[in-house]
Amino acid sequence: MNVLFIDACVRGERSRTLALARRFLDAYRTGHPEDTVAVRNLCQDRLPPQYPEVLAERDALWSAGRLDHPMFQPARQFAAADKIVIAAPFWDLSFPAVLKIYLERISVCDITFGYDETGKSVGLCRARSLLFITTRGGSFSRPGASWMEMGARHLEALCAMYGIPDFRCLCAEGLDDVHLDQRALMQRAMDRADALAKEF
């Protein structure tokens, strides 16, 4: 299996999300030594936003049928992965802009999604599962607060568009709440990562 790990942890080595993702990936590699894990670090491999000149180039290439152009390499890599893991912290109710830019760049008609003869959108991605790993300072899974969390919902909707049937979220939250035991919260998330790695 070819696993694609997308790292959108903007705080780098200080990131709690990255620590949780590494725990999952270490456990996954131990349980699946035959699989390969490709890493795309969005803070190192920086894609420009869809500025007018970027869109103009993209549109011209797409219209010319040049989907093999390097501009579309991120989309082709995403579409070809067997499993996908995205790590991004909770950020202004969703996730950091580097991930939004990446998602816009991989949403390419005839690579990650397309349309059938009736005009219905169809997913073209190979992956059957996508895991979103995140950490949140507050608690947004509790009743009455879930509407404020847009990151996981955004990714779940994109999975439907891309044809990825299994969306999962591994989350540690409440980490900035001084009334809670942050170490215990992270440890519980790490334990969930170990368990999830066995079945993902």
PDB file of N, CA and C in Angstrom, residues 7-71:
ATOM      1  N   ASP A   7       1.544  16.805   5.849  1.00  0.00           N
ATOM      2  CA  ASP A   7       1.899  17.485   7.087  1.00  0.00           C
ATOM      3  C   ASP A   7       1.612  18.977   6.948  1.00  0.00           C
ATOM      4  N   ALA A   8       0.576  19.446   7.639  1.00  0.00           N
ATOM      5  CA  ALA A   8       0.224  20.871   7.654  1.00  0.00           C
ATOM      6  C   ALA A   8       0.395  21.442   9.064  1.00  0.00           C
ATOM      7  N   CYS A   9       1.390  20.930   9.782  1.00  0.00           N
ATOM      8  CA  CYS A   9       1.641  21.345  11.170  1.00  0.00           C
ATOM      9  C   CYS A   9       2.552  22.570  11.165  1.00  0.00           C
ATOM     10  N   VAL A  10       1.953  23.730  11.184  1.00  0.00           N
ATOM     11  CA  VAL A  10       2.675  24.984  10.960  1.00  0.00           C
ATOM     12  C   VAL A  10       3.637  25.349  12.095  1.00  0.00           C
ATOM     13  N   ARG A  11       3.512  24.730  13.247  1.00  0.00           N
ATOM     14  CA  ARG A  11       4.458  25.001  14.336  1.00  0.00           C
ATOM     15  C   ARG A  11       5.641  24.035  14.338  1.00  0.00           C
ATOM     16  N   GLY A  12       5.713  23.180  13.345  1.00  0.00           N
ATOM     17  CA  GLY A  12       6.853  22.290  13.202  1.00  0.00           C
ATOM     18  C   GLY A  12       7.066  21.400  14.412  1.00  0.00           C
ATOM     19  N   GLU A  13       8.286  21.367  14.910  1.00  0.00           N
ATOM     20  CA  GLU A  13       8.632  20.461  16.008  1.00  0.00           C
ATOM     21  C   GLU A  13       7.905  20.790  17.302  1.00  0.00           C
ATOM     22  N   ARG A  14       7.329  21.963  17.419  1.00  0.00           N
ATOM     23  CA  ARG A  14       6.578  22.335  18.633  1.00  0.00           C
ATOM     24  C   ARG A  14       5.111  21.910  18.545  1.00  0.00           C
ATOM     25  N   SER A  15       4.736  21.311  17.447  1.00  0.00           N
ATOM     26  CA  SER A  15       3.331  21.003  17.195  1.00  0.00           C
ATOM     27  C   SER A  15       2.851  19.764  17.936  1.00  0.00           C
ATOM     28  N   ARG A  16       1.787  19.911  18.685  1.00  0.00           N
ATOM     29  CA  ARG A  16       1.162  18.764  19.346  1.00  0.00           C
ATOM     30  C   ARG A  16       0.523  17.835  18.316  1.00  0.00           C
ATOM     31  N   THR A  17      -0.003  18.425  17.247  1.00  0.00           N
ATOM     32  CA  THR A  17      -0.603  17.613  16.190  1.00  0.00           C
ATOM     33  C   THR A  17       0.446  16.738  15.525  1.00  0.00           C
ATOM     34  N   LEU A  18       1.624  17.306  15.284  1.00  0.00           N
ATOM     35  CA  LEU A  18       2.693  16.527  14.662  1.00  0.00           C
ATOM     36  C   LEU A  18       3.134  15.384  15.568  1.00  0.00           C
ATOM     37  N   ALA A  19       3.188  15.630  16.879  1.00  0.00           N
ATOM     38  CA  ALA A  19       3.550  14.563  17.826  1.00  0.00           C
ATOM     39  C   ALA A  19       2.532  13.427  17.758  1.00  0.00           C
ATOM     40  N   LEU A  20       1.255  13.768  17.679  1.00  0.00           N
ATOM     41  CA  LEU A  20       0.209  12.755  17.594  1.00  0.00           C
ATOM     42  C   LEU A  20       0.290  12.004  16.260  1.00  0.00           C
ATOM     43  N   ALA A  21       0.548  12.736  15.189  1.00  0.00           N
ATOM     44  CA  ALA A  21       0.661  12.100  13.876  1.00  0.00           C
ATOM     45  C   ALA A  21       1.856  11.156  13.825  1.00  0.00           C
ATOM     46  N   ARG A  22       2.970  11.565  14.399  1.00  0.00           N
ATOM     47  CA  ARG A  22       4.148  10.694  14.410  1.00  0.00           C
ATOM     48  C   ARG A  22       3.894   9.426  15.207  1.00  0.00           C
ATOM     49  N   ARG A  23       3.153   9.556  16.294  1.00  0.00           N
ATOM     50  CA  ARG A  23       2.808   8.366  17.075  1.00  0.00           C
ATOM     51  C   ARG A  23       2.003   7.395  16.219  1.00  0.00           C
ATOM     52  N   PHE A  24       1.012   7.923  15.506  1.00  0.00           N
ATOM     53  CA  PHE A  24       0.204   7.077  14.634  1.00  0.00           C
ATOM     54  C   PHE A  24       1.065   6.437  13.552  1.00  0.00           C
ATOM     55  N   LEU A  25       1.898   7.239  12.874  1.00  0.00           N
ATOM     56  CA  LEU A  25       2.705   6.730  11.769  1.00  0.00           C
ATOM     57  C   LEU A  25       3.719   5.692  12.236  1.00  0.00           C
ATOM     58  N   ASP A  26       4.311   5.908  13.409  1.00  0.00           N
ATOM     59  CA  ASP A  26       5.255   4.915  13.948  1.00  0.00           C
ATOM     60  C   ASP A  26       4.552   3.583  14.187  1.00  0.00           C
ATOM     61  N   ALA A  27       3.366   3.657  14.790  1.00  0.00           N
ATOM     62  CA  ALA A  27       2.604   2.437  15.047  1.00  0.00           C
ATOM     63  C   ALA A  27       2.152   1.804  13.735  1.00  0.00           C
ATOM     64  N   TYR A  28       1.782   2.636  12.762  1.00  0.00           N
ATOM     65  CA  TYR A  28       1.338   2.107  11.465  1.00  0.00           C
ATOM     66  C   TYR A  28       2.488   1.384  10.762  1.00  0.00           C
ATOM     67  N   ARG A  29       3.660   2.000  10.739  1.00  0.00           N
ATOM     68  CA  ARG A  29       4.821   1.376  10.080  1.00  0.00           C
ATOM     69  C   ARG A  29       5.194   0.058  10.746  1.00  0.00           C
ATOM     70  N   THR A  30       5.062  -0.002  12.068  1.00  0.00           N
ATOM     71  CA  THR A  30       5.360  -1.240  12.791  1.00  0.00           C
ATOM     72  C   THR A  30       4.395  -2.357  12.383  1.00  0.00           C
ATOM     73  N   GLY A  31       3.131  -2.010  12.258  1.00  0.00           N
ATOM     74  CA  GLY A  31       2.123  -3.014  11.912  1.00  0.00           C
ATOM     75  C   GLY A  31       2.007  -3.302  10.430  1.00  0.00           C
ATOM     76  N   HIS A  32       2.551  -2.409   9.588  1.00  0.00           N
ATOM     77  CA  HIS A  32       2.443  -2.568   8.132  1.00  0.00           C
ATOM     78  C   HIS A  32       3.806  -2.312   7.487  1.00  0.00           C
ATOM     79  N   PRO A  33       4.805  -3.139   7.799  1.00  0.00           N
ATOM     80  CA  PRO A  33       6.162  -2.872   7.301  1.00  0.00           C
ATOM     81  C   PRO A  33       6.290  -2.931   5.781  1.00  0.00           C
ATOM     82  N   GLU A  34       5.333  -3.552   5.126  1.00  0.00           N
ATOM     83  CA  GLU A  34       5.395  -3.672   3.669  1.00  0.00           C
ATOM     84  C   GLU A  34       4.888  -2.416   2.959  1.00  0.00           C
ATOM     85  N   ASP A  35       4.206  -1.539   3.676  1.00  0.00           N
ATOM     86  CA  ASP A  35       3.657  -0.320   3.077  1.00  0.00           C
ATOM     87  C   ASP A  35       4.714   0.785   3.006  1.00  0.00           C
ATOM     88  N   THR A  36       4.557   1.677   2.049  1.00  0.00           N
ATOM     89  CA  THR A  36       5.441   2.834   1.939  1.00  0.00           C
ATOM     90  C   THR A  36       4.675   4.088   2.329  1.00  0.00           C
ATOM     91  N   VAL A  37       5.363   5.010   2.992  1.00  0.00           N
ATOM     92  CA  VAL A  37       4.747   6.267   3.417  1.00  0.00           C
ATOM     93  C   VAL A  37       5.490   7.420   2.740  1.00  0.00           C
ATOM     94  N   ALA A  38       4.796   8.129   1.865  1.00  0.00           N
ATOM     95  CA  ALA A  38       5.340   9.323   1.230  1.00  0.00           C
ATOM     96  C   ALA A  38       4.898  10.537   2.038  1.00  0.00           C
ATOM     97  N   VAL A  39       5.813  11.473   2.255  1.00  0.00           N
ATOM     98  CA  VAL A  39       5.527  12.645   3.074  1.00  0.00           C
ATOM     99  C   VAL A  39       5.500  13.897   2.207  1.00  0.00           C
ATOM    100  N   ARG A  40       4.445  14.693   2.343  1.00  0.00           N
ATOM    101  CA  ARG A  40       4.384  16.014   1.717  1.00  0.00           C
ATOM    102  C   ARG A  40       4.244  17.034   2.839  1.00  0.00           C
ATOM    103  N   ASN A  41       5.321  17.768   3.085  1.00  0.00           N
ATOM    104  CA  ASN A  41       5.346  18.786   4.130  1.00  0.00           C
ATOM    105  C   ASN A  41       4.950  20.120   3.501  1.00  0.00           C
ATOM    106  N   LEU A  42       3.769  20.606   3.844  1.00  0.00           N
ATOM    107  CA  LEU A  42       3.235  21.792   3.182  1.00  0.00           C
ATOM    108  C   LEU A  42       3.958  23.076   3.554  1.00  0.00           C
ATOM    109  N   CYS A  43       4.688  23.056   4.675  1.00  0.00           N
ATOM    110  CA  CYS A  43       5.458  24.243   5.049  1.00  0.00           C
ATOM    111  C   CYS A  43       6.821  24.263   4.363  1.00  0.00           C
ATOM    112  N   GLN A  44       7.274  23.123   3.905  1.00  0.00           N
ATOM    113  CA  GLN A  44       8.531  23.055   3.147  1.00  0.00           C
ATOM    114  C   GLN A  44       8.271  23.108   1.647  1.00  0.00           C
ATOM    115  N   ASP A  45       7.314  22.305   1.190  1.00  0.00           N
ATOM    116  CA  ASP A  45       6.963  22.285  -0.236  1.00  0.00           C
ATOM    117  C   ASP A  45       5.804  23.249  -0.459  1.00  0.00           C
ATOM    118  N   ARG A  46       6.138  24.532  -0.484  1.00  0.00           N
ATOM    119  CA  ARG A  46       5.092  25.567  -0.483  1.00  0.00           C
ATOM    120  C   ARG A  46       4.494  25.773  -1.863  1.00  0.00           C
ATOM    121  N   LEU A  47       3.184  25.622  -1.932  1.00  0.00           N
ATOM    122  CA  LEU A  47       2.450  25.880  -3.164  1.00  0.00           C
ATOM    123  C   LEU A  47       1.893  27.296  -3.115  1.00  0.00           C
ATOM    124  N   PRO A  48       1.990  28.043  -4.213  1.00  0.00           N
ATOM    125  CA  PRO A  48       1.402  29.391  -4.207  1.00  0.00           C
ATOM    126  C   PRO A  48      -0.116  29.309  -4.220  1.00  0.00           C
ATOM    127  N   PRO A  49      -0.771  30.275  -3.595  1.00  0.00           N
ATOM    128  CA  PRO A  49      -2.240  30.307  -3.648  1.00  0.00           C
ATOM    129  C   PRO A  49      -2.723  30.486  -5.078  1.00  0.00           C
ATOM    130  N   GLN A  50      -4.013  30.342  -5.254  1.00  0.00           N
ATOM    131  CA  GLN A  50      -4.597  30.457  -6.590  1.00  0.00           C
ATOM    132  C   GLN A  50      -4.768  31.934  -6.978  1.00  0.00           C
ATOM    133  N   TYR A  51      -3.645  32.610  -7.095  1.00  0.00           N
ATOM    134  CA  TYR A  51      -3.669  33.989  -7.579  1.00  0.00           C
ATOM    135  C   TYR A  51      -4.099  33.987  -9.043  1.00  0.00           C
ATOM    136  N   PRO A  52      -4.525  35.158  -9.576  1.00  0.00           N
ATOM    137  CA  PRO A  52      -5.019  35.182 -10.962  1.00  0.00           C
ATOM    138  C   PRO A  52      -4.058  34.578 -11.974  1.00  0.00           C
ATOM    139  N   GLU A  53      -2.755  34.861 -11.833  1.00  0.00           N
ATOM    140  CA  GLU A  53      -1.803  34.318 -12.813  1.00  0.00           C
ATOM    141  C   GLU A  53      -1.633  32.807 -12.663  1.00  0.00           C
ATOM    142  N   VAL A  54      -1.770  32.295 -11.433  1.00  0.00           N
ATOM    143  CA  VAL A  54      -1.692  30.848 -11.216  1.00  0.00           C
ATOM    144  C   VAL A  54      -2.909  30.172 -11.839  1.00  0.00           C
ATOM    145  N   LEU A  55      -4.073  30.754 -11.617  1.00  0.00           N
ATOM    146  CA  LEU A  55      -5.294  30.199 -12.201  1.00  0.00           C
ATOM    147  C   LEU A  55      -5.258  30.252 -13.721  1.00  0.00           C
ATOM    148  N   ALA A  56      -4.714  31.346 -14.273  1.00  0.00           N
ATOM    149  CA  ALA A  56      -4.643  31.466 -15.729  1.00  0.00           C
ATOM    150  C   ALA A  56      -3.769  30.361 -16.318  1.00  0.00           C
ATOM    151  N   GLU A  57      -2.633  30.105 -15.679  1.00  0.00           N
ATOM    152  CA  GLU A  57      -1.755  29.038 -16.158  1.00  0.00           C
ATOM    153  C   GLU A  57      -2.438  27.680 -16.011  1.00  0.00           C
ATOM    154  N   ARG A  58      -3.056  27.465 -14.874  1.00  0.00           N
ATOM    155  CA  ARG A  58      -3.753  26.192 -14.613  1.00  0.00           C
ATOM    156  C   ARG A  58      -4.853  25.963 -15.650  1.00  0.00           C
ATOM    157  N   ASP A  59      -5.663  26.997 -15.890  1.00  0.00           N
ATOM    158  CA  ASP A  59      -6.760  26.861 -16.854  1.00  0.00           C
ATOM    159  C   ASP A  59      -6.252  26.572 -18.261  1.00  0.00           C
ATOM    160  N   ALA A  60      -5.154  27.239 -18.651  1.00  0.00           N
ATOM    161  CA  ALA A  60      -4.601  27.028 -19.988  1.00  0.00           C
ATOM    162  C   ALA A  60      -4.070  25.600 -20.128  1.00  0.00           C
ATOM    163  N   LEU A  61      -3.379  25.125 -19.110  1.00  0.00           N
ATOM    164  CA  LEU A  61      -2.850  23.758 -19.143  1.00  0.00           C
ATOM    165  C   LEU A  61      -3.977  22.739 -19.175  1.00  0.00           C
ATOM    166  N   TRP A  62      -4.991  22.954 -18.339  1.00  0.00           N
ATOM    167  CA  TRP A  62      -6.113  22.013 -18.298  1.00  0.00           C
ATOM    168  C   TRP A  62      -6.842  21.988 -19.646  1.00  0.00           C
ATOM    169  N   SER A  63      -7.084  23.163 -20.219  1.00  0.00           N
ATOM    170  CA  SER A  63      -7.789  23.235 -21.505  1.00  0.00           C
ATOM    171  C   SER A  63      -7.003  22.556 -22.620  1.00  0.00           C
ATOM    172  N   ALA A  64      -5.670  22.574 -22.503  1.00  0.00           N
ATOM    173  CA  ALA A  64      -4.822  21.927 -23.501  1.00  0.00           C
ATOM    174  C   ALA A  64      -4.652  20.432 -23.230  1.00  0.00           C
ATOM    175  N   GLY A  65      -5.279  19.926 -22.174  1.00  0.00           N
ATOM    176  CA  GLY A  65      -5.189  18.513 -21.836  1.00  0.00           C
ATOM    177  C   GLY A  65      -3.851  18.106 -21.252  1.00  0.00           C
ATOM    178  N   ARG A  66      -3.115  19.067 -20.711  1.00  0.00           N
ATOM    179  CA  ARG A  66      -1.771  18.786 -20.199  1.00  0.00           C
ATOM    180  C   ARG A  66      -1.808  18.475 -18.702  1.00  0.00           C
ATOM    181  N   LEU A  67      -2.547  17.433 -18.355  1.00  0.00           N
ATOM    182  CA  LEU A  67      -2.669  17.049 -16.953  1.00  0.00           C
ATOM    183  C   LEU A  67      -1.398  16.386 -16.427  1.00  0.00           C
ATOM    184  N   ASP A  68      -0.435  16.116 -17.317  1.00  0.00           N
ATOM    185  CA  ASP A  68       0.847  15.575 -16.886  1.00  0.00           C
ATOM    186  C   ASP A  68       1.838  16.677 -16.503  1.00  0.00           C
ATOM    187  N   HIS A  69       1.438  17.927 -16.592  1.00  0.00           N
ATOM    188  CA  HIS A  69       2.316  19.063 -16.252  1.00  0.00           C
ATOM    189  C   HIS A  69       2.643  19.035 -14.756  1.00  0.00           C
ATOM    190  N   PRO A  70       3.850  19.463 -14.364  1.00  0.00           N
ATOM    191  CA  PRO A  70       4.229  19.476 -12.943  1.00  0.00           C
ATOM    192  C   PRO A  70       3.256  20.233 -12.041  1.00  0.00           C
ATOM    193  N   MET A  71       2.536  21.191 -12.578  1.00  0.00           N
ATOM    194  CA  MET A  71       1.572  21.934 -11.760  1.00  0.00           C
ATOM    195  C   MET A  71       0.537  20.994 -11.138  1.00  0.00           C
TER     196      MET A  71
END
